[in-house]
Amino acid sequence: MIALSLAEIATVLGGDLRLAGPATAETIVDGIVDTDSREMGPGSIFVAKPGAETDGHRFVGAAREAGAALAIVEHVVDEDIPQIVVADAVTALADLAREVVARVRAAGDLRIVGITGSNGKTTTKNFLARILSDEGETVAPIKSYNNEVGAPVTMLRVTHGTRFLVSEFGADAPGSIARLAGLVHPDVAVVLMVGMAHAGGFGGIEATAKAKSELVSAATSSGTAVLNVDDFRVAAMSELATSRGMSVVGFGQSDAADIRAHDVEVTASGTTCVVEAGGERIPLRLQVLGAHHVGNALAAIAAARVLGVSTADAVARLETVEIAERWRMQPLGNDRVRIINDAYNASPDSMAAALRTLAQITGQDERTVAVLGAMSELGETAGEEHDRIGLLAVRLNIQRIVVVGPEARRLFISAISEGSWDSEAVFFPDQDAAFEYLRTELRDGDRVLVKSSNSVGLRHLGDRLGELFS
């Protein structure tokens, strides 16, 4: 974070500064800001966020011992550390992020990119951060820091030397993206897709589309909207963008795209295509598995071009990315038994894309094995969406369908009903039972996909299988 005095921070937050030890109101702090006391270091700021399972106020002492110079609290804690008492710690975190980014922006050349979409946010963020990091200091979220805590924590990592801030915006309800993106008003607003992920929490896919469009509304009016023209709901956001005076850049595989991919091919060693932009045609070879990542790459290239990076440079840098992120199409195992651990998250769209990738990368003499868990947050559509994935797995001729957990049992029943008989589809109530089956069932030539929503935790099963066959 940029250097601020305790008094300045208290003023920004509208809080009550309580001094302790040798600190004065003019004491400067410039360390990281976080809600996790384990992340604290010298000069850092600990935000004591109350939670459903624990209360951050219990860890103020641990934060002080780790070097924290300030605690932002909702009530005074009996610890020898300066404290700023606020009404709401999460709101205070957002207020501090807004102020710090505004000061850096006013003093220098900071450019801000916001990314949202039902799928692909983290991969696109990582792709773009890789491209921009060669241009100057780039701040981007760790993992999927895209909520009311993670997004401001990331923003607060900017300094006066930061040239690019890449923010990832998730949404758990209408208004979430508007609130988070409104903290920084991005120069570039990237919308990837509108899908069924979290649709249960929004009341349907049209409400989801409206929520994603909040990023375009929150961007600067002189900025650029980077939109997926292959998704008609995203493409329709161009009208909103132009009505605000923004420029629009479209990406995708259709002829309407400004940044376009064609000749897409997926193999076990990566994904290739030809990128066409501004009259140039440049081959791209991604080490990341899956045709669906081509769209994420195009989005990153498009955003980078808006920020002044050439297509050739963007492509060259993307080709160095080995994996999108841990637990996202992550290759594990060995050449005999290859595990693809893609169980950090799952939606109907990403589940279908992962199954298609599994079918595409498996050779004629190899066997496809899909280890599948539940997709969460689908609301009243959950049953039919699990049915659809079960049907798709059978129609793609996935040779072993291993369903794990009671929440995914309907997927198993659907596969059986579609014709996956004679032990082609099996069900296990938990990960341990599935692991015991797989450790003896898997054989040379197997290509294994592990896929579920994060809350189901099959990523840990994928790690176990990867270690077993390493």
Short mmCIF file of C-alpha atoms in Angstrom, two decimals:
data_model
loop_
_atom_site.label_atom_id
_atom_site.label_comp_id
_atom_site.label_asym_id
_atom_site.label_seq_id
_atom_site.Cartn_x
_atom_site.Cartn_y
_atom_site.Cartn_z
CA MET A 1 0.00 0.00 0.00
CA ILE A 2 1.06 3.61 -0.44
CA ALA A 3 2.38 5.37 2.65
CA LEU A 4 -0.33 7.00 4.77
CA SER A 5 -0.38 8.33 8.29
CA LEU A 6 -2.66 6.90 10.93
CA ALA A 7 -4.51 10.20 10.99
CA GLU A 8 -5.04 10.14 7.22
CA ILE A 9 -6.42 6.62 7.34
CA ALA A 10 -8.77 7.50 10.19
CA THR A 11 -10.05 10.48 8.21
CA VAL A 12 -10.62 8.36 5.10
CA LEU A 13 -12.55 5.78 7.12
CA GLY A 14 -14.40 8.27 9.30
CA GLY A 15 -13.20 6.22 12.25
CA ASP A 16 -12.05 6.85 15.80
CA LEU A 17 -8.25 6.57 16.11
CA ARG A 18 -7.02 5.00 19.35
CA LEU A 19 -3.25 5.28 19.70
CA ALA A 20 -1.03 2.78 21.49
CA GLY A 21 2.67 2.34 22.24
CA PRO A 22 5.01 4.89 20.66
CA ALA A 23 2.69 5.58 17.71
CA THR A 24 1.40 9.09 17.00
CA ALA A 25 -1.26 10.33 14.62
CA GLU A 26 1.53 11.07 12.13
CA THR A 27 3.00 7.55 12.24
CA ILE A 28 3.27 6.23 8.68
CA VAL A 29 2.15 2.76 7.58
CA ASP A 30 2.73 1.29 4.13
CA GLY A 31 2.51 -2.49 4.48
CA ILE A 32 -0.08 -4.89 3.12
CA VAL A 33 -3.73 -4.73 4.16
CA ASP A 34 -5.53 -8.00 4.85
CA THR A 35 -8.19 -9.71 6.93
CA ASP A 36 -5.92 -12.71 7.55
CA SER A 37 -3.59 -12.29 10.53
CA ARG A 38 -1.28 -14.92 9.02
CA GLU A 39 -0.49 -12.54 6.16
CA MET A 40 0.70 -9.75 8.42
CA GLY A 41 4.24 -8.37 8.34
CA PRO A 42 6.07 -5.23 9.45
CA GLY A 43 3.96 -2.10 8.93
CA SER A 44 0.87 -3.98 7.80
CA ILE A 45 -2.79 -3.21 8.52
CA PHE A 46 -5.07 -5.88 9.95
CA VAL A 47 -8.79 -5.59 9.25
CA ALA A 48 -10.73 -7.41 11.97
CA LYS A 49 -13.67 -8.68 9.95
CA PRO A 50 -16.41 -10.50 11.84
CA GLY A 51 -17.32 -13.79 10.17
CA ALA A 52 -19.85 -16.57 10.31
CA GLU A 53 -17.39 -19.05 11.80
CA THR A 54 -14.93 -16.82 13.63
CA ASP A 55 -14.33 -13.18 14.50
CA GLY A 56 -11.28 -11.30 13.28
CA HIS A 57 -11.14 -9.37 16.55
CA ARG A 58 -9.86 -12.56 18.18
CA PHE A 59 -6.71 -12.36 16.03
CA VAL A 60 -5.69 -8.74 16.58
CA GLY A 61 -3.01 -9.91 19.03
CA ALA A 62 -1.64 -12.41 16.51
CA ALA A 63 -1.56 -9.70 13.87
CA ARG A 64 0.35 -7.37 16.23
CA GLU A 65 2.88 -10.09 17.02
CA ALA A 66 3.41 -10.65 13.29
CA GLY A 67 4.27 -6.98 12.81
CA ALA A 68 0.97 -5.25 12.12
CA ALA A 69 1.14 -1.52 12.82
CA LEU A 70 -2.61 -0.85 12.80
CA ALA A 71 -5.86 -2.72 13.37
CA ILE A 72 -9.15 -1.62 11.86
CA VAL A 73 -11.81 -2.84 14.27
CA GLU A 74 -15.50 -2.56 15.01
CA HIS A 75 -14.85 -2.35 18.74
CA VAL A 76 -11.73 -1.68 20.79
CA VAL A 77 -9.61 -4.75 21.50
CA ASP A 78 -7.38 -5.04 24.56
CA GLU A 79 -4.13 -5.20 22.60
CA ASP A 80 -1.16 -2.83 22.46
CA ILE A 81 -1.63 -1.71 18.87
CA PRO A 82 -3.12 1.45 17.31
CA GLN A 83 -6.74 0.87 16.37
CA ILE A 84 -9.26 2.69 14.21
CA VAL A 85 -12.80 1.93 15.31
CA VAL A 86 -15.34 1.87 12.48
CA ALA A 87 -18.96 0.86 12.14
CA ASP A 88 -18.28 -1.84 9.54
CA ALA A 89 -14.86 -3.34 8.84
CA VAL A 90 -15.68 -4.56 5.33
CA THR A 91 -17.02 -1.14 4.35
CA ALA A 92 -13.88 0.43 5.80
CA LEU A 93 -11.74 -1.93 3.70
CA ALA A 94 -13.57 -0.80 0.56
CA ASP A 95 -13.30 2.89 1.51
CA LEU A 96 -9.55 2.58 2.02
CA ALA A 97 -9.14 0.80 -1.32
CA ARG A 98 -11.11 3.50 -3.12
CA GLU A 99 -8.94 6.25 -1.63
CA VAL A 100 -5.61 4.56 -2.24
CA VAL A 101 -6.38 3.74 -5.88
CA ALA A 102 -7.69 7.26 -6.48
CA ARG A 103 -4.49 8.79 -5.09
CA VAL A 104 -2.25 6.55 -7.18
CA ARG A 105 -4.31 7.22 -10.28
CA ALA A 106 -4.21 10.99 -9.76
CA ALA A 107 -0.46 11.02 -9.21
CA GLY A 108 0.65 8.76 -12.04
CA ASP A 109 -0.22 6.59 -15.02
CA LEU A 110 -2.20 3.77 -13.42
CA ARG A 111 -4.49 1.91 -15.85
CA ILE A 112 -7.21 -0.35 -14.47
CA VAL A 113 -8.83 -3.41 -16.05
CA GLY A 114 -11.96 -5.04 -14.62
CA ILE A 115 -12.90 -8.60 -15.61
CA THR A 116 -16.18 -10.40 -15.03
CA GLY A 117 -18.13 -13.31 -16.48
CA SER A 118 -19.80 -16.51 -15.40
CA ASN A 119 -16.68 -18.52 -16.28
CA GLY A 120 -13.07 -17.79 -17.12
CA LYS A 121 -12.40 -14.75 -14.90
CA THR A 122 -9.39 -16.14 -13.09
CA THR A 123 -7.80 -17.63 -16.21
CA THR A 124 -8.25 -14.39 -18.15
CA LYS A 125 -6.89 -12.40 -15.21
CA ASN A 126 -3.79 -14.59 -15.12
CA PHE A 127 -3.35 -14.39 -18.89
CA LEU A 128 -3.62 -10.59 -18.87
CA ALA A 129 -1.36 -10.18 -15.85
CA ARG A 130 1.28 -12.25 -17.61
CA ILE A 131 1.07 -10.03 -20.70
CA LEU A 132 1.13 -6.75 -18.78
CA SER A 133 3.87 -7.71 -16.32
CA ASP A 134 6.46 -7.24 -19.07
CA GLU A 135 5.20 -3.68 -19.60
CA GLY A 136 5.44 -2.51 -15.99
CA GLU A 137 4.51 -3.26 -12.39
CA THR A 138 1.21 -5.13 -12.46
CA VAL A 139 -1.07 -5.90 -9.52
CA ALA A 140 -3.57 -8.73 -9.99
CA PRO A 141 -5.59 -10.89 -7.59
CA ILE A 142 -4.10 -13.91 -5.89
CA LYS A 143 -6.20 -16.99 -6.69
CA SER A 144 -9.84 -15.87 -7.06
CA TYR A 145 -9.80 -12.75 -4.89
CA ASN A 146 -12.91 -11.28 -6.47
CA ASN A 147 -15.41 -10.67 -3.67
CA GLU A 148 -16.13 -7.87 -1.18
CA VAL A 149 -12.92 -8.70 0.70
CA GLY A 150 -10.60 -10.10 -1.95
CA ALA A 151 -11.13 -7.32 -4.50
CA PRO A 152 -10.29 -4.44 -2.12
CA VAL A 153 -7.36 -6.37 -0.62
CA THR A 154 -5.94 -6.68 -4.13
CA MET A 155 -6.56 -3.00 -4.92
CA LEU A 156 -4.67 -2.03 -1.77
CA ARG A 157 -1.50 -3.66 -3.11
CA VAL A 158 -1.00 -0.81 -5.59
CA THR A 159 1.83 1.65 -5.02
CA HIS A 160 2.97 4.75 -6.85
CA GLY A 161 5.10 2.46 -9.00
CA THR A 162 2.14 0.36 -10.17
CA ARG A 163 1.31 0.77 -13.84
CA PHE A 164 -1.55 -1.74 -14.18
CA LEU A 165 -4.24 -3.00 -11.79
CA VAL A 166 -6.16 -6.04 -13.01
CA SER A 167 -9.29 -6.61 -10.93
CA GLU A 168 -11.50 -9.67 -11.08
CA PHE A 169 -15.14 -9.14 -10.09
CA GLY A 170 -17.41 -11.94 -8.95
CA ALA A 171 -20.99 -11.53 -7.87
CA ASP A 172 -23.13 -13.20 -5.25
CA ALA A 173 -26.14 -10.93 -5.78
CA PRO A 174 -27.33 -8.09 -8.02
CA GLY A 175 -25.34 -4.95 -7.26
CA SER A 176 -22.15 -6.77 -6.17
CA ILE A 177 -20.18 -5.94 -9.31
CA ALA A 178 -21.43 -2.36 -9.38
CA ARG A 179 -20.27 -1.90 -5.79
CA LEU A 180 -16.82 -3.42 -6.32
CA ALA A 181 -16.10 -1.96 -9.75
CA GLY A 182 -17.40 1.38 -8.49
CA LEU A 183 -14.44 1.54 -6.13
CA VAL A 184 -12.02 2.03 -9.05
CA HIS A 185 -14.04 2.71 -12.25
CA PRO A 186 -11.95 0.58 -14.66
CA ASP A 187 -10.52 1.99 -17.88
CA VAL A 188 -11.14 -1.37 -19.57
CA ALA A 189 -14.21 -3.51 -18.79
CA VAL A 190 -13.92 -7.14 -19.94
CA VAL A 191 -17.08 -9.27 -19.99
CA LEU A 192 -16.41 -12.92 -20.86
CA MET A 193 -19.73 -14.74 -20.87
CA VAL A 194 -23.12 -15.07 -19.27
CA GLY A 195 -23.83 -18.61 -18.16
CA MET A 196 -25.69 -20.61 -15.56
CA ALA A 197 -23.00 -20.26 -12.86
CA HIS A 198 -24.68 -18.75 -9.78
CA ALA A 199 -27.89 -18.26 -11.76
CA GLY A 200 -29.83 -19.63 -8.80
CA GLY A 201 -28.77 -16.65 -6.74
CA PHE A 202 -29.85 -14.13 -9.38
CA GLY A 203 -33.21 -15.53 -10.41
CA GLY A 204 -32.26 -16.71 -13.89
CA ILE A 205 -29.84 -16.12 -16.72
CA GLU A 206 -31.28 -12.77 -17.82
CA ALA A 207 -30.81 -11.41 -14.31
CA THR A 208 -27.26 -12.79 -14.42
CA ALA A 209 -26.64 -10.88 -17.67
CA LYS A 210 -27.86 -7.67 -16.06
CA ALA A 211 -25.53 -8.23 -13.12
CA LYS A 212 -22.53 -8.74 -15.41
CA SER A 213 -23.38 -5.56 -17.32
CA GLU A 214 -22.82 -3.62 -14.08
CA LEU A 215 -19.11 -3.67 -14.92
CA VAL A 216 -19.73 -1.76 -18.16
CA SER A 217 -21.84 0.77 -16.26
CA ALA A 218 -19.14 1.23 -13.61
CA ALA A 219 -16.27 1.76 -16.07
CA THR A 220 -15.05 5.23 -16.97
CA SER A 221 -17.10 6.82 -19.74
CA SER A 222 -13.88 7.38 -21.71
CA GLY A 223 -12.94 3.72 -21.35
CA THR A 224 -13.30 0.61 -23.48
CA ALA A 225 -15.64 -2.36 -23.19
CA VAL A 226 -14.04 -5.64 -24.31
CA LEU A 227 -16.96 -7.94 -25.08
CA ASN A 228 -17.41 -11.55 -26.16
CA VAL A 229 -19.37 -11.28 -29.41
CA ASP A 230 -19.96 -15.04 -29.47
CA ASP A 231 -22.30 -14.65 -26.49
CA PHE A 232 -25.33 -12.66 -27.62
CA ARG A 233 -26.09 -11.48 -24.09
CA VAL A 234 -22.58 -10.06 -23.75
CA ALA A 235 -22.59 -8.65 -27.29
CA ALA A 236 -25.78 -6.76 -26.44
CA MET A 237 -23.85 -4.82 -23.79
CA SER A 238 -22.22 -2.86 -26.60
CA GLU A 239 -25.33 -0.67 -26.71
CA LEU A 240 -24.89 0.19 -23.04
CA ALA A 241 -21.21 0.92 -23.60
CA THR A 242 -21.70 3.20 -26.61
CA SER A 243 -24.55 5.04 -24.86
CA ARG A 244 -22.01 5.97 -22.18
CA GLY A 245 -19.47 7.17 -24.75
CA MET A 246 -17.22 4.11 -24.42
CA SER A 247 -15.34 2.36 -27.20
CA VAL A 248 -16.13 -1.30 -27.86
CA VAL A 249 -13.76 -4.10 -28.88
CA GLY A 250 -15.27 -7.49 -29.65
CA PHE A 251 -13.50 -10.82 -29.35
CA GLY A 252 -14.54 -14.33 -30.33
CA GLN A 253 -14.58 -16.75 -33.23
CA SER A 254 -17.35 -15.13 -35.26
CA ASP A 255 -16.77 -12.78 -38.18
CA ALA A 256 -18.08 -9.90 -36.03
CA ALA A 257 -15.07 -10.08 -33.71
CA ASP A 258 -12.30 -7.48 -33.85
CA ILE A 259 -9.94 -9.98 -32.21
CA ARG A 260 -10.74 -13.35 -33.74
CA ALA A 261 -9.54 -16.95 -33.48
CA HIS A 262 -9.87 -19.69 -36.05
CA ASP A 263 -8.39 -23.11 -36.78
CA VAL A 264 -8.73 -24.08 -33.11
CA GLU A 265 -7.24 -27.48 -32.27
CA VAL A 266 -7.03 -29.19 -28.89
CA THR A 267 -4.47 -31.88 -28.11
CA ALA A 268 -3.06 -33.47 -24.97
CA SER A 269 -0.13 -31.05 -25.09
CA GLY A 270 -2.11 -27.83 -25.44
CA THR A 271 -4.44 -25.74 -27.56
CA THR A 272 -3.58 -24.04 -30.84
CA CYS A 273 -5.30 -21.48 -33.02
CA VAL A 274 -4.62 -18.55 -35.30
CA VAL A 275 -5.28 -15.10 -33.86
CA GLU A 276 -6.47 -12.47 -36.33
CA ALA A 277 -6.37 -8.83 -35.26
CA GLY A 278 -5.80 -5.56 -37.10
CA GLY A 279 -4.98 -7.36 -40.33
CA GLU A 280 -2.40 -9.62 -38.66
CA ARG A 281 -2.66 -13.42 -38.47
CA ILE A 282 -0.50 -14.86 -35.70
CA PRO A 283 -0.35 -18.52 -34.60
CA LEU A 284 -0.95 -19.09 -30.87
CA ARG A 285 0.03 -22.25 -29.01
CA LEU A 286 -1.32 -22.33 -25.49
CA GLN A 287 0.08 -24.85 -23.07
CA VAL A 288 -3.27 -24.66 -21.25
CA LEU A 289 -5.71 -27.43 -22.16
CA GLY A 290 -9.17 -26.75 -23.57
CA ALA A 291 -10.78 -24.93 -26.49
CA HIS A 292 -12.73 -22.79 -24.02
CA HIS A 293 -9.47 -21.12 -22.97
CA VAL A 294 -9.06 -19.67 -26.47
CA GLY A 295 -11.81 -17.18 -25.64
CA ASN A 296 -10.03 -16.24 -22.42
CA ALA A 297 -6.80 -15.73 -24.35
CA LEU A 298 -8.57 -13.54 -26.92
CA ALA A 299 -10.06 -11.42 -24.13
CA ALA A 300 -6.61 -10.92 -22.61
CA ILE A 301 -5.10 -10.05 -26.00
CA ALA A 302 -7.91 -7.59 -26.71
CA ALA A 303 -7.52 -5.84 -23.33
CA ALA A 304 -3.75 -5.73 -23.75
CA ARG A 305 -4.09 -4.15 -27.20
CA VAL A 306 -6.31 -1.43 -25.73
CA LEU A 307 -3.48 -0.75 -23.28
CA GLY A 308 -0.89 -0.47 -26.04
CA VAL A 309 0.58 -3.99 -26.23
CA SER A 310 1.05 -5.45 -29.71
CA THR A 311 -0.73 -8.64 -30.68
CA ALA A 312 2.58 -10.36 -31.37
CA ASP A 313 3.94 -9.52 -27.91
CA ALA A 314 0.71 -10.59 -26.22
CA VAL A 315 0.72 -13.93 -28.05
CA ALA A 316 4.38 -14.61 -27.28
CA ARG A 317 3.82 -13.99 -23.57
CA LEU A 318 0.69 -16.14 -23.43
CA GLU A 319 2.65 -19.04 -24.85
CA THR A 320 4.80 -19.07 -21.71
CA VAL A 321 1.82 -19.71 -19.38
CA GLU A 322 2.00 -23.35 -18.27
CA ILE A 323 -1.29 -23.64 -16.35
CA ALA A 324 -4.21 -21.26 -15.93
CA GLU A 325 -4.19 -21.69 -12.14
CA ARG A 326 -3.90 -24.53 -9.68
CA TRP A 327 -6.94 -26.84 -9.93
CA ARG A 328 -7.95 -25.37 -13.31
CA MET A 329 -7.27 -27.89 -16.06
CA GLN A 330 -4.10 -28.71 -14.13
CA PRO A 331 -2.21 -31.71 -15.57
CA LEU A 332 -1.08 -34.21 -12.94
CA GLY A 333 -0.02 -37.85 -12.90
CA ASN A 334 2.30 -39.24 -15.56
CA ASP A 335 2.32 -40.13 -19.24
CA ARG A 336 0.66 -43.47 -18.48
CA VAL A 337 -2.21 -42.14 -16.33
CA ARG A 338 -2.87 -38.46 -16.90
CA ILE A 339 -5.00 -36.63 -14.32
CA ILE A 340 -6.63 -33.31 -15.22
CA ASN A 341 -7.62 -31.59 -12.00
CA ASP A 342 -10.26 -28.99 -12.89
CA ALA A 343 -12.21 -29.06 -9.64
CA TYR A 344 -11.73 -25.53 -8.35
CA ASN A 345 -15.15 -24.60 -9.67
CA ALA A 346 -17.90 -25.90 -11.91
CA SER A 347 -20.92 -24.60 -13.78
CA PRO A 348 -22.92 -26.27 -16.55
CA ASP A 349 -20.86 -24.41 -19.16
CA SER A 350 -17.45 -25.18 -17.66
CA MET A 351 -18.42 -28.78 -16.91
CA ALA A 352 -19.47 -29.30 -20.54
CA ALA A 353 -16.30 -27.63 -21.82
CA ALA A 354 -14.09 -29.82 -19.62
CA LEU A 355 -15.85 -33.01 -20.75
CA ARG A 356 -15.44 -32.04 -24.39
CA THR A 357 -11.76 -31.34 -23.78
CA LEU A 358 -11.35 -34.77 -22.17
CA ALA A 359 -12.89 -36.40 -25.25
CA GLN A 360 -10.71 -34.32 -27.60
CA ILE A 361 -7.36 -35.09 -25.97
CA THR A 362 -7.89 -38.84 -25.54
CA GLY A 363 -6.37 -41.04 -28.24
CA GLN A 364 -7.99 -44.01 -29.92
CA ASP A 365 -6.20 -46.53 -27.71
CA GLU A 366 -6.74 -44.55 -24.51
CA ARG A 367 -9.69 -44.48 -22.10
CA THR A 368 -11.70 -41.49 -20.90
CA VAL A 369 -12.57 -41.35 -17.20
CA ALA A 370 -14.65 -38.51 -15.73
CA VAL A 371 -14.78 -38.10 -11.95
CA LEU A 372 -17.64 -35.69 -11.38
CA GLY A 373 -19.17 -33.96 -8.36
CA ALA A 374 -22.01 -31.54 -7.90
CA MET A 375 -22.39 -28.09 -9.43
CA SER A 376 -23.54 -25.67 -6.74
CA GLU A 377 -25.58 -22.45 -6.72
CA LEU A 378 -27.88 -23.42 -9.59
CA GLY A 379 -31.12 -22.92 -7.68
CA GLU A 380 -34.22 -24.51 -9.15
CA THR A 381 -32.35 -25.45 -12.35
CA ALA A 382 -29.91 -27.74 -10.50
CA GLY A 383 -31.75 -30.97 -11.31
CA GLU A 384 -32.10 -30.43 -15.03
CA GLU A 385 -28.53 -29.10 -15.35
CA HIS A 386 -27.10 -32.21 -13.65
CA ASP A 387 -29.29 -34.31 -15.96
CA ARG A 388 -27.85 -32.48 -18.96
CA ILE A 389 -24.26 -33.13 -17.91
CA GLY A 390 -25.00 -36.83 -17.35
CA LEU A 391 -26.46 -37.07 -20.85
CA LEU A 392 -23.53 -35.19 -22.37
CA ALA A 393 -20.97 -37.46 -20.70
CA VAL A 394 -22.63 -40.51 -22.25
CA ARG A 395 -23.03 -38.92 -25.67
CA LEU A 396 -19.35 -37.97 -25.66
CA ASN A 397 -18.65 -41.66 -25.05
CA ILE A 398 -16.89 -41.08 -21.74
CA GLN A 399 -15.99 -44.65 -20.91
CA ARG A 400 -15.99 -44.43 -17.12
CA ILE A 401 -18.23 -41.94 -15.31
CA VAL A 402 -17.44 -41.81 -11.60
CA VAL A 403 -19.96 -39.70 -9.70
CA VAL A 404 -19.09 -38.60 -6.16
CA GLY A 405 -21.38 -37.24 -3.46
CA PRO A 406 -25.14 -37.34 -2.84
CA GLU A 407 -25.67 -33.88 -4.38
CA ALA A 408 -24.50 -35.26 -7.74
CA ARG A 409 -26.49 -38.49 -7.63
CA ARG A 410 -28.96 -37.19 -10.21
CA LEU A 411 -26.09 -36.88 -12.70
CA PHE A 412 -25.36 -40.58 -12.13
CA ILE A 413 -29.01 -41.56 -12.59
CA SER A 414 -29.16 -39.54 -15.80
CA ALA A 415 -26.06 -41.29 -17.19
CA ILE A 416 -27.54 -44.68 -16.35
CA SER A 417 -30.81 -43.74 -18.02
CA GLU A 418 -28.99 -42.62 -21.15
CA GLY A 419 -27.31 -46.00 -21.49
CA SER A 420 -24.15 -45.98 -19.38
CA TRP A 421 -24.62 -49.50 -18.03
CA ASP A 422 -22.44 -52.41 -16.93
CA SER A 423 -20.28 -50.40 -14.51
CA GLU A 424 -19.57 -47.69 -17.08
CA ALA A 425 -21.13 -45.28 -14.58
CA VAL A 426 -20.58 -45.76 -10.85
CA PHE A 427 -21.58 -43.77 -7.79
CA PHE A 428 -19.76 -43.26 -4.49
CA PRO A 429 -21.03 -41.34 -1.48
CA ASP A 430 -17.68 -39.72 -0.65
CA GLN A 431 -14.15 -39.05 -1.87
CA ASP A 432 -12.49 -41.81 0.12
CA ALA A 433 -14.72 -44.47 -1.43
CA ALA A 434 -14.12 -43.04 -4.89
CA PHE A 435 -10.35 -42.97 -4.31
CA GLU A 436 -10.28 -46.63 -3.27
CA TYR A 437 -12.16 -47.54 -6.45
CA LEU A 438 -9.96 -45.41 -8.71
CA ARG A 439 -6.65 -46.56 -7.28
CA THR A 440 -7.35 -50.07 -8.56
CA GLU A 441 -9.53 -49.22 -11.57
CA LEU A 442 -7.24 -46.77 -13.35
CA ARG A 443 -4.79 -48.25 -15.82
CA ASP A 444 -2.20 -47.29 -18.40
CA GLY A 445 -3.68 -45.12 -21.13
CA ASP A 446 -6.35 -43.54 -18.93
CA ARG A 447 -7.08 -39.83 -19.26
CA VAL A 448 -8.91 -38.72 -16.12
CA LEU A 449 -10.90 -35.52 -15.58
CA VAL A 450 -11.76 -34.48 -12.01
CA LYS A 451 -14.45 -31.79 -11.97
CA SER A 452 -16.81 -30.30 -9.38
CA SER A 453 -17.72 -27.06 -7.70
CA ASN A 454 -15.23 -25.75 -5.18
CA SER A 455 -17.55 -26.43 -2.24
CA VAL A 456 -17.59 -30.15 -3.05
CA GLY A 457 -13.82 -30.38 -2.67
CA LEU A 458 -12.99 -32.90 -5.40
CA ARG A 459 -9.82 -30.91 -6.10
CA HIS A 460 -8.33 -32.72 -3.13
CA LEU A 461 -9.28 -36.07 -4.68
CA GLY A 462 -7.58 -34.89 -7.87
CA ASP A 463 -4.43 -34.06 -5.93
CA ARG A 464 -4.47 -37.51 -4.31
CA LEU A 465 -4.79 -39.20 -7.68
CA GLY A 466 -2.04 -37.02 -9.12
CA GLU A 467 0.30 -38.02 -6.31
CA LEU A 468 -0.64 -41.69 -6.64
CA PHE A 469 0.29 -41.72 -10.32
CA SER A 470 3.18 -39.28 -10.22
#
